[in-house]
Coordinates of C-alpha atoms in Angstrom, one line a residue:
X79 CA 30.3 4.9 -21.4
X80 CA 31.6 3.9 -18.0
X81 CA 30.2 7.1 -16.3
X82 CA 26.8 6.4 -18.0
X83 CA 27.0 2.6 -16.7
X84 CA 28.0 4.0 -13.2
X85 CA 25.1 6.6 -13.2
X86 CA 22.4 3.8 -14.1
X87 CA 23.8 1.4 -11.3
X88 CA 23.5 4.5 -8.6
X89 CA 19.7 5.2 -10.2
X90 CA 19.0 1.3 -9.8
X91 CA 19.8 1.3 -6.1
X92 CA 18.1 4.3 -5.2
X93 CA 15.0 3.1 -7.3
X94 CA 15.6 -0.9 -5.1
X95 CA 15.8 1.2 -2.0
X96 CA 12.5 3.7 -2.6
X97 CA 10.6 0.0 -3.4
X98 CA 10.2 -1.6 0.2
X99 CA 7.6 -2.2 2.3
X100 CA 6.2 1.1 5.1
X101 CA 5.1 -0.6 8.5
X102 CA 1.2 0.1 8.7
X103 CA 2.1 1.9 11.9
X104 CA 4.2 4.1 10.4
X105 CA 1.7 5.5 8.2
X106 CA -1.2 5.5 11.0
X107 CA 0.9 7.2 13.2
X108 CA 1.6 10.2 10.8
X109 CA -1.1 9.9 8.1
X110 CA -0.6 13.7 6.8
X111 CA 2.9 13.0 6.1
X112 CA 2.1 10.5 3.4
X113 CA -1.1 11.7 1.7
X114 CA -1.1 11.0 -1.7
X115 CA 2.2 9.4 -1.5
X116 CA 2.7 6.1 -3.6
X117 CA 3.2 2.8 -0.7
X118 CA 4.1 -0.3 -0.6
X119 CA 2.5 -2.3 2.3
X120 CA 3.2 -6.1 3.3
X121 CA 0.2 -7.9 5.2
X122 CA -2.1 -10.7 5.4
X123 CA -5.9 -9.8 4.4
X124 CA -8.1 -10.0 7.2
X125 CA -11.4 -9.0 6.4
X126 CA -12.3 -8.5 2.9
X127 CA -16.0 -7.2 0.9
X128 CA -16.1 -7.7 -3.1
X129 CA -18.5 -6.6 -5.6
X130 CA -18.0 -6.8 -9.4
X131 CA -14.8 -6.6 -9.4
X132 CA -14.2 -3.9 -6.8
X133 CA -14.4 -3.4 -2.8
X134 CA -12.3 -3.1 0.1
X135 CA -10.1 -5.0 2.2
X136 CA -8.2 -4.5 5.4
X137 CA -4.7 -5.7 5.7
X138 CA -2.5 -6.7 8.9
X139 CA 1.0 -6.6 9.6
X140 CA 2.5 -6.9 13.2
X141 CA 2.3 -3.1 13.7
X142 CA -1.3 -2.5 12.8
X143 CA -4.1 -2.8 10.4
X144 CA -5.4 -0.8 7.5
X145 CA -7.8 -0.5 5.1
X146 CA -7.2 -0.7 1.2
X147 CA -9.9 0.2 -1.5
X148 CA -9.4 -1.8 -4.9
X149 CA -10.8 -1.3 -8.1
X150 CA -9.2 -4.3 -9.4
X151 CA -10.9 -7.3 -7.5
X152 CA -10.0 -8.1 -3.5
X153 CA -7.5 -11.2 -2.2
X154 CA -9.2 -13.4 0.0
X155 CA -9.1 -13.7 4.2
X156 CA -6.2 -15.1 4.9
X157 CA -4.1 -14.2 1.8
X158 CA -0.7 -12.6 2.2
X159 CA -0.6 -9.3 -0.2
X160 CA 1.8 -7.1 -1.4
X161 CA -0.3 -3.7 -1.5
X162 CA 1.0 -0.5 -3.7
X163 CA -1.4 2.6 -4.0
X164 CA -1.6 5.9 -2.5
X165 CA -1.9 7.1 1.1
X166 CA -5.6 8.7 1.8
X167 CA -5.9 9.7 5.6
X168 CA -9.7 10.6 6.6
X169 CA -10.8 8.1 4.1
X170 CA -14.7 7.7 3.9
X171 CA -16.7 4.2 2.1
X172 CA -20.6 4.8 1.5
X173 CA -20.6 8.0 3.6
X174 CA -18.8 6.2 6.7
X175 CA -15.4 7.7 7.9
X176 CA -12.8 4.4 8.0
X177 CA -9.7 6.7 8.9
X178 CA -6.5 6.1 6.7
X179 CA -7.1 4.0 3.6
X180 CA -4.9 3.3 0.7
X181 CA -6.3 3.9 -2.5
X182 CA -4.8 0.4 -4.1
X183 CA -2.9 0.7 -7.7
X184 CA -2.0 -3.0 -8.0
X185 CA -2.1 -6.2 -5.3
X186 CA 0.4 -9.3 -5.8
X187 CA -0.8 -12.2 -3.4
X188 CA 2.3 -14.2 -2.5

């Protein structure tokens, strides 16, 4: 029972680790190396376009910018977001190349 308890504890902090935020710059920097990777990105919402209940939004930290495409609804300018969905370098919106995007699985605004 104790080596079961000990085994969960290591699991937990290895899951509490994987779970912070990636620097925007680190993914622009070396977009290959997280392609369809699951993120977690910290930011405030610059710009943002909505349109029944999907759209796009580009997020800021104090390395960089990105874009993130939602399903789910877009935060407002000016909102601070917590962003997790997967890495899509040479990402293209109504036939225009953006660059890196991520593809957004679920936004918490803080």
């Amino acid at each position: 029972m104790k080596k079961f308890a000990l085994i969960a504890a290591l699991a937990g902090a290895v899951l509490f680790v994987g779970c912070g935020s990636v620097k925007i710059a680190r993914i622009n920097a070396d977009p290959s190396r997280f392609r369809n990777q699951t993120v977690h990105v910290t930011g405030n919402v610059v710009t943002s376009v909505g349109l029944l209940g999907a759209g796009g939004y580009q997020i800021e930290d104090d390395t960089g910018k990105i874009f993130v495409i939602s399903r789910s609804g877009v935060p407002s300018r000016g909102s601070r977001v917590t962003v997790t969905g997967k890495v899509m370098p040479g990402a293209e919106v109504l036939g225009q190349a953006i660059g890196t995007a991520i593809r957004e699985q679920r936004h918490l605004v803080k």
